[in-house]
PDB file of C-alpha atoms in Angstrom:
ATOM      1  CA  UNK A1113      78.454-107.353 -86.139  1.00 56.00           C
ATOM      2  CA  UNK A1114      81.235-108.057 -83.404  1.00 57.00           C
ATOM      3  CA  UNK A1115      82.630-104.970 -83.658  1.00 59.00           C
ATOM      4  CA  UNK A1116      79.184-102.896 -83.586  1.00 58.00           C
ATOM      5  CA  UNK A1117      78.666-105.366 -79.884  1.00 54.00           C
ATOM      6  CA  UNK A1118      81.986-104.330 -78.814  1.00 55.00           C
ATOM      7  CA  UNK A1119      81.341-100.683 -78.959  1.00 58.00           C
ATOM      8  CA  UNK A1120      77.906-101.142 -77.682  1.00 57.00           C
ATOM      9  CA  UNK A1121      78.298-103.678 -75.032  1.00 56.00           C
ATOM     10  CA  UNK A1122      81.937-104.138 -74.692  1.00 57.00           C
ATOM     11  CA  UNK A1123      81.862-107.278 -74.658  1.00 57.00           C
ATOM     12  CA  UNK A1124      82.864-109.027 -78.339  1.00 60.00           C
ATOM     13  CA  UNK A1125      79.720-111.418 -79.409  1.00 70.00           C
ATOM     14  CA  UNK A1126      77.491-110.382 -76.212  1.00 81.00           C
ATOM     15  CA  UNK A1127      74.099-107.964 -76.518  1.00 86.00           C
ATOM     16  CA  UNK A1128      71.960-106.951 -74.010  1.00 89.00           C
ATOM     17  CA  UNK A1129      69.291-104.775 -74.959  1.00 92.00           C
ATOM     18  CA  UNK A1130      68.884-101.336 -72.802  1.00 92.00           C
ATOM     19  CA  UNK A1131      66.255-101.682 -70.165  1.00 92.00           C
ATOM     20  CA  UNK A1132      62.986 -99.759 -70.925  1.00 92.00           C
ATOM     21  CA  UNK A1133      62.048 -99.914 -67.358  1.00 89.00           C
ATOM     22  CA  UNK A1134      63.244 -98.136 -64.315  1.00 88.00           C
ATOM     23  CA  UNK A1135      63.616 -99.666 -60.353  1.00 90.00           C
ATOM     24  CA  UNK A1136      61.328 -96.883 -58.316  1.00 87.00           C
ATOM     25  CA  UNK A1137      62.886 -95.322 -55.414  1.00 92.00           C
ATOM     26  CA  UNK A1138      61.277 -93.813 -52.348  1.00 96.00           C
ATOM     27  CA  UNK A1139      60.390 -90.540 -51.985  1.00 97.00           C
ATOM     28  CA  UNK A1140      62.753 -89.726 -48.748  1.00 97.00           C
ATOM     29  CA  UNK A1141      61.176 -86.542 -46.665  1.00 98.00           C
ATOM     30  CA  UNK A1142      64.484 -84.211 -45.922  1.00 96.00           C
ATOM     31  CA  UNK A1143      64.971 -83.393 -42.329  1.00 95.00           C
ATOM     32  CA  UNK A1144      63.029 -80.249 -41.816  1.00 95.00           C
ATOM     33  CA  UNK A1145      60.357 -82.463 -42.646  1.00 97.00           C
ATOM     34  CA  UNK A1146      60.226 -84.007 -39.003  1.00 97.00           C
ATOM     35  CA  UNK A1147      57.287 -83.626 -37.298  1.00 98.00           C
ATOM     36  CA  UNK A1148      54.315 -85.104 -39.216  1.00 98.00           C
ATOM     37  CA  UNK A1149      51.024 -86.044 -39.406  1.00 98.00           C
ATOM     38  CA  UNK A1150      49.428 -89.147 -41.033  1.00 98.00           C
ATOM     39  CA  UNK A1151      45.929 -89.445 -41.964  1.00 98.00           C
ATOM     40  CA  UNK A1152      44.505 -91.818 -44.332  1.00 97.00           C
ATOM     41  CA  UNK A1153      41.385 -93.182 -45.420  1.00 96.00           C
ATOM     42  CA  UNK A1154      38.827 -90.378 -46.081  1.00 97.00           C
ATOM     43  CA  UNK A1155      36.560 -92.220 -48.595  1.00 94.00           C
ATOM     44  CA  UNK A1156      35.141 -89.278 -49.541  1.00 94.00           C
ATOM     45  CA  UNK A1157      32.004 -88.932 -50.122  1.00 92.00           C
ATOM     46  CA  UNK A1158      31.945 -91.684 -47.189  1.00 92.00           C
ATOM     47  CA  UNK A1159      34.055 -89.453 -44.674  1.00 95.00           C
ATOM     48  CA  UNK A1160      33.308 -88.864 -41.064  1.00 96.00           C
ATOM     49  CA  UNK A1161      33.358 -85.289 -39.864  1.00 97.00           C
ATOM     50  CA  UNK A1162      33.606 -85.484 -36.376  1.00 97.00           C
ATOM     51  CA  UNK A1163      36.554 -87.685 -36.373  1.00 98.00           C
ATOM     52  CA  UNK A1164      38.299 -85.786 -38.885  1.00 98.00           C
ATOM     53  CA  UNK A1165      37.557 -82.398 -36.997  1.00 98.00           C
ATOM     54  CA  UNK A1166      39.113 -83.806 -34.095  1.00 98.00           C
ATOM     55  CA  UNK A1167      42.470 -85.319 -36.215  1.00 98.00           C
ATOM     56  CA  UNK A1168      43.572 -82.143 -37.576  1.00 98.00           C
ATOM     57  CA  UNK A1169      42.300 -79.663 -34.923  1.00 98.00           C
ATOM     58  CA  UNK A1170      44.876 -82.748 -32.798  1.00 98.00           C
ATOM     59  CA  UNK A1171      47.953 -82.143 -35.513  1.00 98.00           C
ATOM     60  CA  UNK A1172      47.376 -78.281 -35.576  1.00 98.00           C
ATOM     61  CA  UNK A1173      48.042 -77.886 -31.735  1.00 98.00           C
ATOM     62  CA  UNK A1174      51.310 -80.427 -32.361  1.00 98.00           C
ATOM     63  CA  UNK A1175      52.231 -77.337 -35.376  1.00 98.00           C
ATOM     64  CA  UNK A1176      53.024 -80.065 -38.200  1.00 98.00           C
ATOM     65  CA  UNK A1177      55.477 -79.071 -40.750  1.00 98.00           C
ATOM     66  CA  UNK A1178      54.296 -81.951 -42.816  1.00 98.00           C
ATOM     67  CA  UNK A1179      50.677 -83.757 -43.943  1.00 98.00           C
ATOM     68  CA  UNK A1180      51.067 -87.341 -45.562  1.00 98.00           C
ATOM     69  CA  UNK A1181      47.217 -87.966 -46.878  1.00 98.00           C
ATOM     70  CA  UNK A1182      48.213 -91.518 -46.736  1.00 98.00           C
ATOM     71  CA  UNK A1183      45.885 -93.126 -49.206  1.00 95.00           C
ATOM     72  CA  UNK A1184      42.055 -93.576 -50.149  1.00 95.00           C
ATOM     73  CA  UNK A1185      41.386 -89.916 -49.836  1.00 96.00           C
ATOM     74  CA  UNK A1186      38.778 -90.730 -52.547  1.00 92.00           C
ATOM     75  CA  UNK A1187      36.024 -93.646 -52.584  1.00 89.00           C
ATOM     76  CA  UNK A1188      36.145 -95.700 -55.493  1.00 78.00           C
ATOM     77  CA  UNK A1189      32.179 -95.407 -56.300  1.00 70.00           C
ATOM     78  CA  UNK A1190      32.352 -93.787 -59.174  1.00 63.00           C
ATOM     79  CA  UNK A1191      34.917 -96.354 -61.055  1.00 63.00           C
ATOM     80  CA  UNK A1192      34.470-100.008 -59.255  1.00 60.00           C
ATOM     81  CA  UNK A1193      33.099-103.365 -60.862  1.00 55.00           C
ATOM     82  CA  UNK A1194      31.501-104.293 -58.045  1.00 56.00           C
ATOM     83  CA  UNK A1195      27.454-104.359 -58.052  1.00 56.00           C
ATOM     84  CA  UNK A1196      25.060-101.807 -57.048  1.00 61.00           C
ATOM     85  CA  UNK A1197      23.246 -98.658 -58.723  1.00 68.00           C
ATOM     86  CA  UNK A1198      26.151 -96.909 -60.582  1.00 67.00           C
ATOM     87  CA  UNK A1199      26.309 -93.205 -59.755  1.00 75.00           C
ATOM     88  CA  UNK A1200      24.918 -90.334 -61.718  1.00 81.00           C
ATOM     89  CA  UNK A1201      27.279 -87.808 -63.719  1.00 81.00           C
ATOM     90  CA  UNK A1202      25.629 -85.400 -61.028  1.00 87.00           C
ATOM     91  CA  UNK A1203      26.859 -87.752 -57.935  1.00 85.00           C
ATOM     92  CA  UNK A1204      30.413 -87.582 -59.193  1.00 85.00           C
ATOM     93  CA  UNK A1205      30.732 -84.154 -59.695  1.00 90.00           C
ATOM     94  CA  UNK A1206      29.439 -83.273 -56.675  1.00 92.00           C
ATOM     95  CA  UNK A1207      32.316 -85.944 -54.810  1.00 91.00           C
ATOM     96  CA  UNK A1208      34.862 -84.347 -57.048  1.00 92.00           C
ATOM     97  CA  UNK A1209      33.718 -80.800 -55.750  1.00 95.00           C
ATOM     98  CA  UNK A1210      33.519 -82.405 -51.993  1.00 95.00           C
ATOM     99  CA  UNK A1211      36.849 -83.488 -52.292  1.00 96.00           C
ATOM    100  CA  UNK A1212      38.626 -79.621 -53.898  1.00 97.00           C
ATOM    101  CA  UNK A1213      36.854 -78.350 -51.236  1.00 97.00           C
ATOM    102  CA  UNK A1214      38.107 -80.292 -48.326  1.00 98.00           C
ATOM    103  CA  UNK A1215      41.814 -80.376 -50.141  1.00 98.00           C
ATOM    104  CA  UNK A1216      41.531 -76.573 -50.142  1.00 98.00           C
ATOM    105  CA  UNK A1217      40.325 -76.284 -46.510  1.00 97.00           C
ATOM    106  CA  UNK A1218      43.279 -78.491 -45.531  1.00 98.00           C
ATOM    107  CA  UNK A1219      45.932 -76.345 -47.294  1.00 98.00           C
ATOM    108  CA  UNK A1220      44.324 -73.391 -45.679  1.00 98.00           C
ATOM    109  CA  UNK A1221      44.170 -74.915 -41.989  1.00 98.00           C
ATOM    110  CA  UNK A1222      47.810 -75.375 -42.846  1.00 98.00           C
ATOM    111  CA  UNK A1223      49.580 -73.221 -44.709  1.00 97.00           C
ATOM    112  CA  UNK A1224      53.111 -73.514 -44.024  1.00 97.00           C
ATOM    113  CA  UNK A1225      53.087 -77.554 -43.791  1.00 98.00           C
ATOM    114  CA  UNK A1226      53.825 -79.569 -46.795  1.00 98.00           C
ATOM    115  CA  UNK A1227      51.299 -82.041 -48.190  1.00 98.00           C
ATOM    116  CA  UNK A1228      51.606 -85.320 -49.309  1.00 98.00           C
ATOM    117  CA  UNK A1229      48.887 -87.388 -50.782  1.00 98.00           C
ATOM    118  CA  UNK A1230      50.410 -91.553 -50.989  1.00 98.00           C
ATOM    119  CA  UNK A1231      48.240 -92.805 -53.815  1.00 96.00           C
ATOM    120  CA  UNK A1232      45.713 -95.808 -52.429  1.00 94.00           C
ATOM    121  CA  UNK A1233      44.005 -98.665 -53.638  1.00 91.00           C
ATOM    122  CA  UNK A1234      40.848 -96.426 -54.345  1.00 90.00           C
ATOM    123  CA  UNK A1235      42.874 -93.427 -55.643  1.00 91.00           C
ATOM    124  CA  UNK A1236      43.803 -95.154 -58.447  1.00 86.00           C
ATOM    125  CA  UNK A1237      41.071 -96.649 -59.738  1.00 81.00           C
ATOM    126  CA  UNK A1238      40.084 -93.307 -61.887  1.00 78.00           C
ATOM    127  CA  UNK A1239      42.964 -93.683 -63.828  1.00 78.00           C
ATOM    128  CA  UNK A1240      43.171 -97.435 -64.322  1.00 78.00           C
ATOM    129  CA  UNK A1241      38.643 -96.967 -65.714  1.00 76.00           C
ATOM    130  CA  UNK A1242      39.991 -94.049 -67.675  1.00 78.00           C
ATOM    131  CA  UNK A1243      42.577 -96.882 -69.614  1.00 79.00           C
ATOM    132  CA  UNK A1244      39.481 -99.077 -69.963  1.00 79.00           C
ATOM    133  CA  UNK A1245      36.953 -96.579 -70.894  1.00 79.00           C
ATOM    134  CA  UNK A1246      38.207 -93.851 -72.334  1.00 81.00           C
ATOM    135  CA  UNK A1247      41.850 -94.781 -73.570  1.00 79.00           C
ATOM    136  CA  UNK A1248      42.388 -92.095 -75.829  1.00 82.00           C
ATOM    137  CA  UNK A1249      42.655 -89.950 -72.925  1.00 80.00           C
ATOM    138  CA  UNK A1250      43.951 -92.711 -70.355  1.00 71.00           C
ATOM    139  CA  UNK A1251      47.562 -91.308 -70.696  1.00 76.00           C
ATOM    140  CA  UNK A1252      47.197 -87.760 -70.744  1.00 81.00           C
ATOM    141  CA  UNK A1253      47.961 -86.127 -67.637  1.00 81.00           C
ATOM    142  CA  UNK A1254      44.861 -83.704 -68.065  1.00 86.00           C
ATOM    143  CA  UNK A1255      42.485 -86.255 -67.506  1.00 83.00           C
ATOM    144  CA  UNK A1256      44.540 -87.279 -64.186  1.00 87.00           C
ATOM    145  CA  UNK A1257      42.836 -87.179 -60.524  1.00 90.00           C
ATOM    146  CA  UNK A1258      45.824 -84.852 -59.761  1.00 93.00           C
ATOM    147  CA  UNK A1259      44.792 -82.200 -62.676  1.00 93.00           C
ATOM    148  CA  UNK A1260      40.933 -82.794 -62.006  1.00 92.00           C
ATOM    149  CA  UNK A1261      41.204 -81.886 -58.536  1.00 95.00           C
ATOM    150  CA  UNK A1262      43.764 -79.221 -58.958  1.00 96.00           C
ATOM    151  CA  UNK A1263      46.626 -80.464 -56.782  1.00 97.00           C
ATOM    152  CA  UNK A1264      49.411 -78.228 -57.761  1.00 96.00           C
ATOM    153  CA  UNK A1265      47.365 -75.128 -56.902  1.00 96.00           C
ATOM    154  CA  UNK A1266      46.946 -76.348 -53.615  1.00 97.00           C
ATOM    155  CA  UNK A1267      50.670 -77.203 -53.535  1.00 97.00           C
ATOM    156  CA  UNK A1268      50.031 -81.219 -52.675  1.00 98.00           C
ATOM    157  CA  UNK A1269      52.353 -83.233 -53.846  1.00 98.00           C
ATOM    158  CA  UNK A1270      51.243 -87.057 -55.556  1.00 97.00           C
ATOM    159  CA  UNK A1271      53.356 -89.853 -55.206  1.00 96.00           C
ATOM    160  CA  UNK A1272      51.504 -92.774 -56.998  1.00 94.00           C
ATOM    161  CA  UNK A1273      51.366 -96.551 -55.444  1.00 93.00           C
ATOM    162  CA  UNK A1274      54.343 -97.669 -57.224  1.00 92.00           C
ATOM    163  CA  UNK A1275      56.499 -95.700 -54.362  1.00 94.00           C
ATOM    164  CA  UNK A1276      56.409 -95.117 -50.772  1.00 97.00           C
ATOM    165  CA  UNK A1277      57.347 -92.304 -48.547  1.00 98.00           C
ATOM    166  CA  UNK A1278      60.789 -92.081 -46.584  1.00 98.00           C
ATOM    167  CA  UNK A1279      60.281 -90.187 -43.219  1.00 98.00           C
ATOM    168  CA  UNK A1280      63.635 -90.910 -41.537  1.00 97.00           C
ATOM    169  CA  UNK A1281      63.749 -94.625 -40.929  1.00 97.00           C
ATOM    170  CA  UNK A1282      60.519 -95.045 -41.164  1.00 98.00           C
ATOM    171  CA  UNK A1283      58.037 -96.238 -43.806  1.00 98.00           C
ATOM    172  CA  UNK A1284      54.566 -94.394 -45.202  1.00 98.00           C
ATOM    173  CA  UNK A1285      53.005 -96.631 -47.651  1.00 98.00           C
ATOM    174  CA  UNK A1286      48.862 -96.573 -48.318  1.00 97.00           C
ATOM    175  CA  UNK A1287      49.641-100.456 -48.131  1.00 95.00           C
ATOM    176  CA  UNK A1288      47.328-102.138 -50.380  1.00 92.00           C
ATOM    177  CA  UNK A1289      50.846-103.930 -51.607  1.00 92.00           C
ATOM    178  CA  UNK A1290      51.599-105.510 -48.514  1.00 92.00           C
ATOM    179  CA  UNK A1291      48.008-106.131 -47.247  1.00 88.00           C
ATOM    180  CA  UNK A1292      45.856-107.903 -49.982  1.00 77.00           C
ATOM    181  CA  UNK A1293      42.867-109.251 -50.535  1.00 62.00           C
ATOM    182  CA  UNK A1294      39.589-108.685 -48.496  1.00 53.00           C
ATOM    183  CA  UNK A1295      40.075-110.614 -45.313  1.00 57.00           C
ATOM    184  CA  UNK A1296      43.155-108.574 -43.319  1.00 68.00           C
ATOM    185  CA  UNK A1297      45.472-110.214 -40.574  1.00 73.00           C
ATOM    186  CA  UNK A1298      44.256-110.740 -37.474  1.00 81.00           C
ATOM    187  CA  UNK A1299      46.847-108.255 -36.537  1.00 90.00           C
ATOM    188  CA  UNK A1300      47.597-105.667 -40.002  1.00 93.00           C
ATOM    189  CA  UNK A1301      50.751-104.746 -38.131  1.00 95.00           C
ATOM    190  CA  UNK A1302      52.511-108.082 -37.701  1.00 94.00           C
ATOM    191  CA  UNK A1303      51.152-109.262 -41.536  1.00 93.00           C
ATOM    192  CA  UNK A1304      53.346-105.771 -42.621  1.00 94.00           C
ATOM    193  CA  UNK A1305      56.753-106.788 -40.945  1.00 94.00           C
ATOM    194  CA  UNK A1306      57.016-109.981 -42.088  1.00 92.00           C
ATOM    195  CA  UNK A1307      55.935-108.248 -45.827  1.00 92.00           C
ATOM    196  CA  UNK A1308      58.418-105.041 -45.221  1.00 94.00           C
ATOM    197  CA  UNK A1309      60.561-106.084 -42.619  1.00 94.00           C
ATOM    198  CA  UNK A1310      61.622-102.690 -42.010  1.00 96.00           C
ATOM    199  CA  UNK A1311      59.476-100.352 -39.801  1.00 97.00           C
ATOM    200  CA  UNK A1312      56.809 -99.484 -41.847  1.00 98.00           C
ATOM    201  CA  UNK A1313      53.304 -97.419 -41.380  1.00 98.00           C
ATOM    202  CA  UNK A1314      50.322 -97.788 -43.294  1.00 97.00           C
ATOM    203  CA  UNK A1315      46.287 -96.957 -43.652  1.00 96.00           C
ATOM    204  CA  UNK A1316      44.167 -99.301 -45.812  1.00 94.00           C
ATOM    205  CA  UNK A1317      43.362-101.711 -43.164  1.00 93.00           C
ATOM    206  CA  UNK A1318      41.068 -99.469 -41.230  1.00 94.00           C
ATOM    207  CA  UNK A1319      41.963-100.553 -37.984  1.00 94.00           C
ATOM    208  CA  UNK A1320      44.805 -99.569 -35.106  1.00 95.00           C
ATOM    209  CA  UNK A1321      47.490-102.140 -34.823  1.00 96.00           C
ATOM    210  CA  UNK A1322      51.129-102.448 -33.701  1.00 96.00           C
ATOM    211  CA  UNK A1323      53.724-104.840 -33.565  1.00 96.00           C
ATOM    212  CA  UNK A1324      57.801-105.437 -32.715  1.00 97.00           C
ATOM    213  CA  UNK A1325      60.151-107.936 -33.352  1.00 96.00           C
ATOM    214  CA  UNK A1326      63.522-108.405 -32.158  1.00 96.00           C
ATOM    215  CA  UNK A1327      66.223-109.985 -33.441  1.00 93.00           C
ATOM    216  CA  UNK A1328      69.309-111.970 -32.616  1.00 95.00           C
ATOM    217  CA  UNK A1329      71.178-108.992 -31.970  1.00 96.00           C
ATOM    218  CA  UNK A1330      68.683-107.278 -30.254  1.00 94.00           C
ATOM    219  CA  UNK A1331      67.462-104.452 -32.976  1.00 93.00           C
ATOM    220  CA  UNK A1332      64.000-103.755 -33.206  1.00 94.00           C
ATOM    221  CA  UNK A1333      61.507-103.321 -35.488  1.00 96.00           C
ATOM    222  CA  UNK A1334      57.959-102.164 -35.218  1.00 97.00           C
ATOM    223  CA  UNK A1335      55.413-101.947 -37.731  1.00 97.00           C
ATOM    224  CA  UNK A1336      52.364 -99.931 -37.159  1.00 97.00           C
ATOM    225  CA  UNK A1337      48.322 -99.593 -39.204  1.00 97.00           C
ATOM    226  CA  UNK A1338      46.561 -96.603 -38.743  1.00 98.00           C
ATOM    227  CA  UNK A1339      42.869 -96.341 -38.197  1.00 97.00           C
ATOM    228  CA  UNK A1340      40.530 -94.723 -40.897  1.00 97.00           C
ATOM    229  CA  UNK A1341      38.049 -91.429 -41.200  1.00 97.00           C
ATOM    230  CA  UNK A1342      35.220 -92.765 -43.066  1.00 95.00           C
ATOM    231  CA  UNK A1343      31.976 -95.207 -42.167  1.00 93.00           C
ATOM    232  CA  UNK A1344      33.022 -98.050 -39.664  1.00 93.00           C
ATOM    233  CA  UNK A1345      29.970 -99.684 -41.352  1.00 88.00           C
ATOM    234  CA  UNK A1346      30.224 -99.668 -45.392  1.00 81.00           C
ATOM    235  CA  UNK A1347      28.066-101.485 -47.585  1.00 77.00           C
ATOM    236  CA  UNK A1348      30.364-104.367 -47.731  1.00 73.00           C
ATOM    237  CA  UNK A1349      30.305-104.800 -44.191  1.00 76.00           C
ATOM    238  CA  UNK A1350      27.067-103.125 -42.616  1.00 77.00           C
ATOM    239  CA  UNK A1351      27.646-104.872 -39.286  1.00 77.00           C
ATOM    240  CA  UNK A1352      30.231-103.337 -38.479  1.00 71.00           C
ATOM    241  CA  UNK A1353      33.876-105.229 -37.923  1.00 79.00           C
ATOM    242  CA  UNK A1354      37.641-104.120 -36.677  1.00 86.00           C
ATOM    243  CA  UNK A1355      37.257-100.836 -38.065  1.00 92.00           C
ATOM    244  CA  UNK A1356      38.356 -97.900 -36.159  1.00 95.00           C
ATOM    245  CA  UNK A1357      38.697 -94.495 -36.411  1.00 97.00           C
ATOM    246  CA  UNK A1358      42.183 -93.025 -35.902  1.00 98.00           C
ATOM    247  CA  UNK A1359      45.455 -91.324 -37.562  1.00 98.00           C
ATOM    248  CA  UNK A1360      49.520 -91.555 -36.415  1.00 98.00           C
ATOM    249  CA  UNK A1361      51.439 -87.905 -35.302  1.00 98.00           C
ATOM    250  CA  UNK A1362      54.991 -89.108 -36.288  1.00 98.00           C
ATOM    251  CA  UNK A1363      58.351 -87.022 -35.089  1.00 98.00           C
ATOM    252  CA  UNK A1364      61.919 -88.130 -36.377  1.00 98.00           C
ATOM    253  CA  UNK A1365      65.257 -87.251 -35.249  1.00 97.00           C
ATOM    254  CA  UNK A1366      68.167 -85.880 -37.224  1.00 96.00           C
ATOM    255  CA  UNK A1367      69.748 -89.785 -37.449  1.00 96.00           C
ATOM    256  CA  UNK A1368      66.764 -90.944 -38.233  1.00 96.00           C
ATOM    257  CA  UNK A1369      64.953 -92.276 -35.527  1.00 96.00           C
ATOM    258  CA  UNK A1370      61.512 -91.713 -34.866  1.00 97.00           C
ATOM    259  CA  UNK A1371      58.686 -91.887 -32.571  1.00 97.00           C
ATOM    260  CA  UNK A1372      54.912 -93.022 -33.478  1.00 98.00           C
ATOM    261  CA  UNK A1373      52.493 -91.786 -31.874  1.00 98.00           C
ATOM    262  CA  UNK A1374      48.949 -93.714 -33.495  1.00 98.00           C
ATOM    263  CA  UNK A1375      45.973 -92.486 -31.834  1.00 98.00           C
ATOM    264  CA  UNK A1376      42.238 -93.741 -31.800  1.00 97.00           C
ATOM    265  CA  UNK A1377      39.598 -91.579 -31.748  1.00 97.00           C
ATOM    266  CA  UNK A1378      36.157 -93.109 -30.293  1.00 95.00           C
ATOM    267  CA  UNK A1379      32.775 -90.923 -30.169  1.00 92.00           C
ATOM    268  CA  UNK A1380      34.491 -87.936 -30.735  1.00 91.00           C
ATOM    269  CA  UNK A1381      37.755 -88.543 -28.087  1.00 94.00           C
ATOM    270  CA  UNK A1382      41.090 -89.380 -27.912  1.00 95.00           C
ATOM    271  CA  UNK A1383      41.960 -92.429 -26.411  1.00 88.00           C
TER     272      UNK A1383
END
């Protein structure tokens, strides 16, 4: 048995088992991939139109060569435990459709840019009912959100919530890691850095925030939450709150370096 542990392990007397499990690494954006556009939040079927019309017609004019749908692109209706009439089969066919259709307008309004979609809180809650309900099928990539809604024909790329996206230096995370539970920092930007403590960018917060730190030998590091595109009022919060509306235009240097630009949109403007 010594000898089988020395070949194995090396070591005479010692096993360690192989892992099963693998650390997850970012998924780092390569350089032509520099001038970006960040827009989380959709909640579709709970979207707003005007301030989406206004976000993209924004990152057209600035010629993106990348989209990062940075998480929640979906509402979780259809799938959450919380109360209140459950949806028809009808309802969520028609948000499935809602949401091909606006994937496929986005692709089209950009043709040349590259898509990302940073799975959110909301996104994945189709996959974790399908486990509960119907887990026969819970692991087969078929009955995915990225098959269902045809995400390879459009050419959008999934990363799912156990990664985060790598644009230079900077951070694109949904962030429904670093920000949890119901009640949000008074400021979502300075509750990230001392989470990440790296610069880091994320949605789920609905609400505009930013923050810097310096340290003791004078490097910087900002963290930044972007505002949504759905209802400022939802049903879990009908009088209204924080909530803004709002997406980032990001553009990073060859070393690295980068420059955030997170805008608010109010009543149909940019401030």
């Amino acid at each position: 048995r010594n000898e089988k542990h020395k070949r194995d392990n090396g070591s005479a007397g010692f096993y360690i088992p192989p892992a099963e499990s693998q650390d997850y690494t970012p998924y780092v954006l390569n350089v032509n991939q520099n001038n970006i556009g960040i827009l989380s939040d959709f909640h579709i079927p709970n979207h707003r139109e005007e301030p989406i019309r206004v976000a993209v017609e924004y990152l057209k004019k600035k010629q993106i060569n990348t989209l990062i749908l940075n998480g929640d692109v979906m509402d979780n209706t259809p799938f959450t435990r919380h109360g209140g009439q459950p949806p028809s089969a009808e309802d969520t066919l028609k948000w499935f459709e809602m949401t091909e259709r606006f994937l496929e307008s986005l692709r089209d309004y950009f043709p040349k840019a590259d898509i990302i979609w940073t799975e959110g809180n909301h996104d994945a809650w189709m996959g974790r009912w399908m486990s509960e309900h119907a887990y026969m099928f819970g692991k087969d990539p078929y009955f995915s959100l990225q098959e269902r809604l045809h995400l390879d024909e459009y050419k959008i790329k999934y990363i799912p919530q156990s990664r985060y996206v790598l644009a230079g230096k900077l951070v694109v995370v949904h962030g429904h890691h670093l920000i949890k539970g119901i009640i949000a920092p008074v400021n979502a930007a300075r509750g990230i850095i001392l989470k990440a403590k790296v610069p880091t960018i994320i949605g789920h917060v609905h609400v505009d925030s930013q923050h810097t730190e310096t340290d003791l030998h004078g490097h910087i590091t900002t963290c930044w939450s972007t505002g949504c595109l759905c209802t400022l009022t939802p049903e879990y919060q009908p009088m209204g709150g924080k909530a803004c509306h709002g997406f980032a235009h990001v553009m990073v240097e060859p070393d690295g370096n980068f420059n955030v630009n997170n805008i608010r949109i109010h009543k149909g403007r940019i401030l």
